[in-house]
PDB file of C-alpha atoms in Angstrom:
ATOM      1  CA  MET A1177      49.037 -19.209  14.368  1.00  0.00           C
ATOM      2  CA  LYS A1178      49.554 -22.951  14.841  1.00  0.00           C
ATOM      3  CA  PRO A1179      46.382 -23.996  12.961  1.00  0.00           C
ATOM      4  CA  ILE A1180      47.358 -21.855   9.964  1.00  0.00           C
ATOM      5  CA  LEU A1181      50.859 -23.307   9.908  1.00  0.00           C
ATOM      6  CA  PHE A1182      49.393 -26.810  10.197  1.00  0.00           C
ATOM      7  CA  LEU A1183      47.061 -26.172   7.232  1.00  0.00           C
ATOM      8  CA  VAL A1184      49.887 -24.827   5.058  1.00  0.00           C
ATOM      9  CA  ILE A1185      52.042 -27.877   5.782  1.00  0.00           C
ATOM     10  CA  PHE A1186      49.072 -30.209   5.176  1.00  0.00           C
ATOM     11  CA  TYR A1187      48.314 -28.676   1.742  1.00  0.00           C
ATOM     12  CA  PHE A1188      51.994 -28.840   0.810  1.00  0.00           C
ATOM     13  CA  LEU A1189      52.175 -32.537   1.690  1.00  0.00           C
ATOM     14  CA  ILE A1190      48.964 -33.339  -0.206  1.00  0.00           C
ATOM     15  CA  GLY A1191      50.317 -31.519  -3.279  1.00  0.00           C
ATOM     16  CA  THR A1192      53.591 -33.427  -3.084  1.00  0.00           C
ATOM     17  CA  ILE A1193      51.842 -36.787  -2.837  1.00  0.00           C
ATOM     18  CA  ASN A1194      49.535 -35.909  -5.735  1.00  0.00           C
ATOM     19  CA  ALA A1195      52.460 -34.797  -7.938  1.00  0.00           C
ATOM     20  CA  GLN A1196      54.296 -38.062  -7.372  1.00  0.00           C
ATOM     21  CA  ASN A1197      51.255 -40.081  -8.414  1.00  0.00           C
ATOM     22  CA  HIS A1198      51.189 -38.547 -11.911  1.00  0.00           C
ATOM     23  CA  GLN A1199      54.873 -39.202 -12.448  1.00  0.00           C
ATOM     24  CA  ASP A1200      54.564 -42.858 -11.510  1.00  0.00           C
ATOM     25  CA  SER A1201      51.392 -43.453 -13.524  1.00  0.00           C
ATOM     26  CA  VAL A1202      52.853 -42.433 -16.917  1.00  0.00           C
ATOM     27  CA  LYS A1203      55.587 -44.507 -18.552  1.00  0.00           C
ATOM     28  CA  ILE A1204      57.351 -44.438 -21.915  1.00  0.00           C
ATOM     29  CA  GLY A1205      55.050 -45.882 -24.560  1.00  0.00           C
ATOM     30  CA  ASP A1206      51.817 -44.903 -22.787  1.00  0.00           C
ATOM     31  CA  GLU A1207      49.155 -43.145 -24.814  1.00  0.00           C
ATOM     32  CA  LEU A1208      47.702 -39.830 -23.675  1.00  0.00           C
ATOM     33  CA  ILE A1209      44.955 -37.696 -25.162  1.00  0.00           C
ATOM     34  CA  ILE A1210      45.268 -33.934 -25.431  1.00  0.00           C
ATOM     35  CA  GLY A1211      42.237 -32.137 -24.033  1.00  0.00           C
ATOM     36  CA  GLU A1212      41.044 -28.558 -24.125  1.00  0.00           C
ATOM     37  CA  PRO A1213      43.446 -25.777 -23.117  1.00  0.00           C
ATOM     38  CA  SER A1214      43.072 -24.474 -19.579  1.00  0.00           C
ATOM     39  CA  GLY A1215      42.877 -20.904 -20.900  1.00  0.00           C
ATOM     40  CA  ILE A1216      43.063 -19.411 -24.372  1.00  0.00           C
ATOM     41  CA  LEU A1217      46.339 -21.238 -24.985  1.00  0.00           C
ATOM     42  CA  TYR A1218      47.856 -24.374 -23.498  1.00  0.00           C
ATOM     43  CA  GLN A1219      49.672 -23.513 -20.279  1.00  0.00           C
ATOM     44  CA  ASN A1220      51.522 -26.780 -19.635  1.00  0.00           C
ATOM     45  CA  ILE A1221      52.040 -28.071 -23.189  1.00  0.00           C
ATOM     46  CA  ASN A1222      54.940 -26.297 -24.877  1.00  0.00           C
ATOM     47  CA  VAL A1223      53.402 -25.262 -28.182  1.00  0.00           C
ATOM     48  CA  PRO A1224      55.688 -23.295 -30.533  1.00  0.00           C
ATOM     49  CA  ARG A1225      54.720 -19.741 -31.329  1.00  0.00           C
ATOM     50  CA  LYS A1226      52.824 -19.144 -34.556  1.00  0.00           C
ATOM     51  CA  ASN A1227      55.699 -17.386 -36.308  1.00  0.00           C
ATOM     52  CA  PHE A1228      58.019 -20.373 -35.708  1.00  0.00           C
ATOM     53  CA  ILE A1229      55.417 -22.773 -37.099  1.00  0.00           C
ATOM     54  CA  ILE A1230      55.009 -20.625 -40.212  1.00  0.00           C
ATOM     55  CA  LYS A1231      58.795 -20.363 -40.703  1.00  0.00           C
ATOM     56  CA  ARG A1232      59.018 -24.167 -40.758  1.00  0.00           C
ATOM     57  CA  GLY A1233      56.252 -24.348 -43.363  1.00  0.00           C
ATOM     58  CA  GLY A1234      53.516 -25.501 -41.007  1.00  0.00           C
ATOM     59  CA  ILE A1235      49.937 -24.455 -40.425  1.00  0.00           C
ATOM     60  CA  PRO A1236      49.504 -22.712 -37.024  1.00  0.00           C
ATOM     61  CA  ASN A1237      46.054 -24.030 -36.110  1.00  0.00           C
ATOM     62  CA  ILE A1238      46.154 -24.700 -32.353  1.00  0.00           C
ATOM     63  CA  SER A1239      42.715 -26.355 -32.381  1.00  0.00           C
ATOM     64  CA  THR A1240      44.173 -29.373 -34.244  1.00  0.00           C
ATOM     65  CA  LEU A1241      45.859 -30.452 -30.996  1.00  0.00           C
ATOM     66  CA  GLU A1242      42.570 -31.053 -29.194  1.00  0.00           C
ATOM     67  CA  ASN A1243      41.577 -34.745 -28.974  1.00  0.00           C
ATOM     68  CA  SER A1244      44.899 -35.870 -30.492  1.00  0.00           C
ATOM     69  CA  VAL A1245      46.170 -39.211 -29.228  1.00  0.00           C
ATOM     70  CA  VAL A1246      49.893 -39.042 -28.451  1.00  0.00           C
ATOM     71  CA  THR A1247      52.558 -41.514 -27.327  1.00  0.00           C
ATOM     72  CA  VAL A1248      55.127 -40.679 -24.636  1.00  0.00           C
ATOM     73  CA  THR A1249      58.672 -41.064 -25.995  1.00  0.00           C
ATOM     74  CA  LYS A1250      60.787 -39.581 -23.179  1.00  0.00           C
ATOM     75  CA  ILE A1251      60.351 -38.645 -19.520  1.00  0.00           C
ATOM     76  CA  SER A1252      62.746 -36.441 -17.581  1.00  0.00           C
ATOM     77  CA  HIS A1253      62.733 -37.473 -13.925  1.00  0.00           C
ATOM     78  CA  SER A1254      63.071 -34.325 -11.848  1.00  0.00           C
ATOM     79  CA  ASP A1255      61.019 -32.294  -9.377  1.00  0.00           C
ATOM     80  CA  ASN A1256      58.786 -31.150 -12.236  1.00  0.00           C
ATOM     81  CA  PRO A1257      58.913 -33.972 -14.818  1.00  0.00           C
ATOM     82  CA  THR A1258      58.747 -33.060 -18.488  1.00  0.00           C
ATOM     83  CA  ILE A1259      57.546 -35.515 -21.112  1.00  0.00           C
ATOM     84  CA  THR A1260      58.284 -35.607 -24.817  1.00  0.00           C
ATOM     85  CA  PHE A1261      55.541 -37.042 -26.993  1.00  0.00           C
ATOM     86  CA  LYS A1262      54.680 -37.717 -30.639  1.00  0.00           C
ATOM     87  CA  LYS A1263      51.412 -38.367 -32.429  1.00  0.00           C
ATOM     88  CA  SER A1264      50.295 -41.981 -32.329  1.00  0.00           C
ATOM     89  CA  ASP A1265      49.255 -41.966 -35.976  1.00  0.00           C
ATOM     90  CA  GLY A1266      52.757 -40.917 -37.121  1.00  0.00           C
ATOM     91  CA  ARG A1267      51.786 -37.485 -38.447  1.00  0.00           C
ATOM     92  CA  LYS A1268      53.524 -34.249 -37.493  1.00  0.00           C
ATOM     93  CA  PHE A1269      52.144 -31.531 -35.243  1.00  0.00           C
ATOM     94  CA  PHE A1270      51.161 -28.533 -37.406  1.00  0.00           C
ATOM     95  CA  ARG A1271      52.808 -30.381 -40.342  1.00  0.00           C
ATOM     96  CA  ALA A1272      56.181 -29.190 -39.004  1.00  0.00           C
ATOM     97  CA  TYR A1273      57.101 -30.776 -35.636  1.00  0.00           C
ATOM     98  CA  ARG A1274      57.545 -34.485 -34.916  1.00  0.00           C
ATOM     99  CA  THR A1275      57.574 -34.085 -31.115  1.00  0.00           C
ATOM    100  CA  LEU A1276      56.368 -31.623 -28.500  1.00  0.00           C
ATOM    101  CA  THR A1277      56.999 -31.407 -24.748  1.00  0.00           C
ATOM    102  CA  ALA A1278      54.762 -30.851 -21.740  1.00  0.00           C
ATOM    103  CA  GLU A1279      55.030 -30.489 -17.988  1.00  0.00           C
ATOM    104  CA  LEU A1280      53.493 -33.756 -16.830  1.00  0.00           C
ATOM    105  CA  ASN A1281      51.998 -32.812 -13.456  1.00  0.00           C
ATOM    106  CA  GLY A1282      50.529 -29.519 -14.619  1.00  0.00           C
ATOM    107  CA  ALA A1283      49.095 -30.916 -17.848  1.00  0.00           C
ATOM    108  CA  ILE A1284      47.330 -33.806 -16.124  1.00  0.00           C
ATOM    109  CA  SER A1285      46.056 -31.784 -13.168  1.00  0.00           C
ATOM    110  CA  THR A1286      44.580 -29.026 -15.382  1.00  0.00           C
ATOM    111  CA  GLY A1287      43.005 -31.498 -17.800  1.00  0.00           C
ATOM    112  CA  GLU A1288      45.116 -30.529 -20.788  1.00  0.00           C
ATOM    113  CA  MET A1289      46.272 -34.174 -21.000  1.00  0.00           C
ATOM    114  CA  ALA A1290      44.745 -37.404 -19.746  1.00  0.00           C
ATOM    115  CA  LEU A1291      45.494 -41.107 -19.971  1.00  0.00           C
ATOM    116  CA  TYR A1292      43.937 -42.589 -23.106  1.00  0.00           C
ATOM    117  CA  THR A1293      41.696 -45.585 -22.658  1.00  0.00           C
ATOM    118  CA  ARG A1294      40.279 -47.298 -25.696  1.00  0.00           C
TER     119      ARG A1294
END
């Protein structure tokens, strides 16, 4: 029983340390690149539903997000930090939204977002 409890605590501590590293590594003004979704849709990037995009006059093509370079505009510092970002080239997402949000730790750990290096 003790080894199992020790392993559970160890994995929890490693996860906590890893989550804090992502939060400290990204600052306002940093550029990130959006990668492939972890499933069919993005799990950690809050993409509006297709009907909302159409209502705002946009084009609901989710594949346009892939390989987009974005700039972080706001970071909420909490247990699960959320970032707000805009496109670096000044265009709108889906021709309708200036900014989108994402869960920072989940997006980086699943590969949906990564730091952009030129």
